[in-house]
PDB file of C-alpha atoms in Angstrom:
ATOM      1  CA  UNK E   1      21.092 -16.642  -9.747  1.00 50.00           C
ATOM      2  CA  UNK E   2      22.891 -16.863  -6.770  1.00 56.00           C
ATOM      3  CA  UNK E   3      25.940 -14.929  -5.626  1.00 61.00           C
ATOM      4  CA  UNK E   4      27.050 -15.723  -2.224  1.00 63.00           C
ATOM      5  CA  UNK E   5      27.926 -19.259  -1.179  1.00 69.00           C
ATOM      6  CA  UNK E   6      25.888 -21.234   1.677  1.00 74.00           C
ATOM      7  CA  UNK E   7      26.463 -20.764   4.922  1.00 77.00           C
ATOM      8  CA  UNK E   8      25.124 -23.848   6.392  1.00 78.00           C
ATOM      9  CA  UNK E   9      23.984 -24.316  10.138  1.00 80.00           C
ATOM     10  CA  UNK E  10      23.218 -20.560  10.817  1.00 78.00           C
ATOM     11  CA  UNK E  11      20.560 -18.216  10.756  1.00 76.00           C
ATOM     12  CA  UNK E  12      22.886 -15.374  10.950  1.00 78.00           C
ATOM     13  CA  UNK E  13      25.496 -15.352   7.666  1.00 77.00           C
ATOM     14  CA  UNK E  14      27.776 -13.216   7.849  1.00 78.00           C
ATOM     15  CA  UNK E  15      29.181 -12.138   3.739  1.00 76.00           C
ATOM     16  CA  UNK E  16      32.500 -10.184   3.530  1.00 77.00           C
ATOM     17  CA  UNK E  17      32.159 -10.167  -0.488  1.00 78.00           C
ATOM     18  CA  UNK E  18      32.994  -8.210  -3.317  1.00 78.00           C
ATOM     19  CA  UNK E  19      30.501  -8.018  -6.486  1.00 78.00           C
ATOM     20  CA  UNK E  20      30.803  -6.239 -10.081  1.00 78.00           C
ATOM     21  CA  UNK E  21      27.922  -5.666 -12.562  1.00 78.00           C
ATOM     22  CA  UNK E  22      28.878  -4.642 -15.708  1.00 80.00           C
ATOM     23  CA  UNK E  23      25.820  -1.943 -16.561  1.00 81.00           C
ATOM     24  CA  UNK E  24      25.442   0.768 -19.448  1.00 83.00           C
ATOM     25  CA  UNK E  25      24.933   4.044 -18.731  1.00 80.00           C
ATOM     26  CA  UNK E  26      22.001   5.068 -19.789  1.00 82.00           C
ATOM     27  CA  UNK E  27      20.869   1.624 -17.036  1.00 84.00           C
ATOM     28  CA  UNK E  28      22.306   3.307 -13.995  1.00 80.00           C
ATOM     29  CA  UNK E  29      19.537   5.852 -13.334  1.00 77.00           C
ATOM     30  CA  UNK E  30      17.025   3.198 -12.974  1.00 81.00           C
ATOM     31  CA  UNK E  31      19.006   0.127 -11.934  1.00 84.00           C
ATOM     32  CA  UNK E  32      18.382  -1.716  -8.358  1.00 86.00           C
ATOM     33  CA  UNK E  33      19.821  -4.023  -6.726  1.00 87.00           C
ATOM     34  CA  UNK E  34      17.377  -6.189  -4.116  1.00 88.00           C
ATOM     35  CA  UNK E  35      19.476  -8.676  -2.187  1.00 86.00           C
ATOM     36  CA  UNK E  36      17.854 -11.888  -0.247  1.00 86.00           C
ATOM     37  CA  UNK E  37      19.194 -13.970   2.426  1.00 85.00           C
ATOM     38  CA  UNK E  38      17.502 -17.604   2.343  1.00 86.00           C
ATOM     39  CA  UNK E  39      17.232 -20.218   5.026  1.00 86.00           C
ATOM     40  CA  UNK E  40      17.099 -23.377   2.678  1.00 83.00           C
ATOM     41  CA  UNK E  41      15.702 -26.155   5.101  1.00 81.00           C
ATOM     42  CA  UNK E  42      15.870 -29.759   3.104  1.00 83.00           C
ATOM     43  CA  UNK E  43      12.608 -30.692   4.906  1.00 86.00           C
ATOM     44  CA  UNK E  44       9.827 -28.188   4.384  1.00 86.00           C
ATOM     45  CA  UNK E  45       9.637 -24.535   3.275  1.00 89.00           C
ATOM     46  CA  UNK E  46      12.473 -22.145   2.591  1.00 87.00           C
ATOM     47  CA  UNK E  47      11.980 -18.758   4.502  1.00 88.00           C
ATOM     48  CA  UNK E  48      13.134 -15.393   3.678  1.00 88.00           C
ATOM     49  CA  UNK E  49      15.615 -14.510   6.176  1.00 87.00           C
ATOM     50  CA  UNK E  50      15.757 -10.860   5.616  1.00 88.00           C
ATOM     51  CA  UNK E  51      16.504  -8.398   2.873  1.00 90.00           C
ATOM     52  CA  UNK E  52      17.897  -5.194   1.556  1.00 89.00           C
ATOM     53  CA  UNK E  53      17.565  -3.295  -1.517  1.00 90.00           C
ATOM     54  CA  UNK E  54      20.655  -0.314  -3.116  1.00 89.00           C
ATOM     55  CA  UNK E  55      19.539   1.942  -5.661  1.00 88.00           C
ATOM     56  CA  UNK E  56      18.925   5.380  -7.039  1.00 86.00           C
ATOM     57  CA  UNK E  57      14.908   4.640  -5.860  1.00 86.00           C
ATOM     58  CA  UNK E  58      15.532   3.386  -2.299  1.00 87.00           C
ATOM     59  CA  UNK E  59      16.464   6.259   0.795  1.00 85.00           C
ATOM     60  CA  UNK E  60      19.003   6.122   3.525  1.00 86.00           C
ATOM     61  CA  UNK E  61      21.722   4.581   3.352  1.00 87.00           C
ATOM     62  CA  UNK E  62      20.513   2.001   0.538  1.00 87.00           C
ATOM     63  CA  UNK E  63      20.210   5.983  -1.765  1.00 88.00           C
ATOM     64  CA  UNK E  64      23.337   7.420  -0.743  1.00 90.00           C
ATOM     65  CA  UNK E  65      25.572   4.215  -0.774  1.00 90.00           C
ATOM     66  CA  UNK E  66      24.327   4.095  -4.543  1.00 89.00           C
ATOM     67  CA  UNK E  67      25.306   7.086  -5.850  1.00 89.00           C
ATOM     68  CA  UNK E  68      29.129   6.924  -3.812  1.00 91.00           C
ATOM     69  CA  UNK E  69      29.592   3.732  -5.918  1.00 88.00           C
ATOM     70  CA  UNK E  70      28.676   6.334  -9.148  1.00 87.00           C
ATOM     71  CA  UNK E  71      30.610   8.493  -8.323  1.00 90.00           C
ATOM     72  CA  UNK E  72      33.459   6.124  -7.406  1.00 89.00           C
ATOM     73  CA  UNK E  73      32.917   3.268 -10.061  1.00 83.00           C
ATOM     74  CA  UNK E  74      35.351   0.747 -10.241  1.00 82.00           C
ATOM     75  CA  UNK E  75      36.704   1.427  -6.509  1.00 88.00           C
ATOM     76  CA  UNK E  76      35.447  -0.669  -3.339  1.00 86.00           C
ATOM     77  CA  UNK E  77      32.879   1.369  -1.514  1.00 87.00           C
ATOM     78  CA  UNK E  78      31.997  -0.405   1.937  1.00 86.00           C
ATOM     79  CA  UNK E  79      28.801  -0.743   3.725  1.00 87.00           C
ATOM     80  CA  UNK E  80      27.126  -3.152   5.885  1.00 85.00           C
ATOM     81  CA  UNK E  81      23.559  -3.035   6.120  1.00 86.00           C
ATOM     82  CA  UNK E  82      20.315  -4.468   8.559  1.00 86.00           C
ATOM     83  CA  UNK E  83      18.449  -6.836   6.853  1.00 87.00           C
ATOM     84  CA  UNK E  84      14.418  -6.481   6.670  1.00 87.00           C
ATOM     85  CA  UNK E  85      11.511  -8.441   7.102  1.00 87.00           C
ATOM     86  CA  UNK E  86       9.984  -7.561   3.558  1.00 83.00           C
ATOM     87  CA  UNK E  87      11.609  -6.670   0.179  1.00 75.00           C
ATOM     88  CA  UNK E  88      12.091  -3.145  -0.224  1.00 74.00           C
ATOM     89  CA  UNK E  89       9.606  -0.638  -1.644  1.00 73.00           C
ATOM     90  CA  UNK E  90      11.013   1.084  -4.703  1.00 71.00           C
ATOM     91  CA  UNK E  91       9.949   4.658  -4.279  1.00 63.00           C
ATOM     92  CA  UNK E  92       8.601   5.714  -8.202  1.00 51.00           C
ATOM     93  CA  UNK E  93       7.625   9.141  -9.401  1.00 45.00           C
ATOM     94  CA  UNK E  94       4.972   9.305 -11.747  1.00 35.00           C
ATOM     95  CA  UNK E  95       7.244  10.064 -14.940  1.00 38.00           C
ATOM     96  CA  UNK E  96       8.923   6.380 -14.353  1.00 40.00           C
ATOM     97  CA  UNK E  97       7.607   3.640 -15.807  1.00 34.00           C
ATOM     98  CA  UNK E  98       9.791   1.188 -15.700  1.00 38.00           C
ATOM     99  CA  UNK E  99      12.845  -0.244 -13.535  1.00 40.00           C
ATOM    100  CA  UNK E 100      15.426  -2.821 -14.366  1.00 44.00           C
ATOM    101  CA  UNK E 101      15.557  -4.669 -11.448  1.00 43.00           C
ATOM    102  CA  UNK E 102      18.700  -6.701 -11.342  1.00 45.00           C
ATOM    103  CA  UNK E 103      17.664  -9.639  -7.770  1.00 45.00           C
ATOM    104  CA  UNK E 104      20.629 -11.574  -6.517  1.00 46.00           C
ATOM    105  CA  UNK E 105      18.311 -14.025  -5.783  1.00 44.00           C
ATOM    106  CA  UNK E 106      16.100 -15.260  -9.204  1.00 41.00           C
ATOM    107  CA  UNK E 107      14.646 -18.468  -7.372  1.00 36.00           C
TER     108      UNK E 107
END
């Protein structure tokens, strides 16, 4: 699943978009989001660009931009954020044992 359109000729894609997931309550504690920019080449491999993961289990800004969107749903909260070199660690404590993990980028 794919949310953002292509941005082709660029290694450096710049998004200015909006998204809405529709997610129960009782989903919210454990919910993340891991987001994936893509260089699709026609001729050989695609590579990983960078990414960035938002949720209740990440730190930072990625932790605290989170829980302004709970406590503000429904109401634009704006952030822009570095991409990395590897997909986020999700930090776990022993009493969770599972994680929806809702990826922009199912590929």
């Amino acid at each position: 699943m794919s949310f953002f359109p292509l941005e082709p000729n660029t290694l450096n894609p710049a998004y200015n978009e909006s998204l809405e997931f529709d997610l129960s309550v009782e989903s919210l504690e454990d919910a993340v989001l891991i987001f994936k920019v893509i260089d699709y080449d026609l001729v050989g491999a695609n590579e990983l660009i960078g990414c960035v993961g938002i949720g209740a289990h990440f730190d930072g800004i990625n932790y605290d931009h989170w829980f302004q969107m709970l406590e503000h749903p429904r109401v634009p909260i704006i952030k822009s954020y570095n991409l990395h070199e590897t997909i986020p660690t999700i930090a776990c404590s022993s009493s969770q044992t599972s994680h929806k993990i809702i990826n922009s980028n199912n590929i």
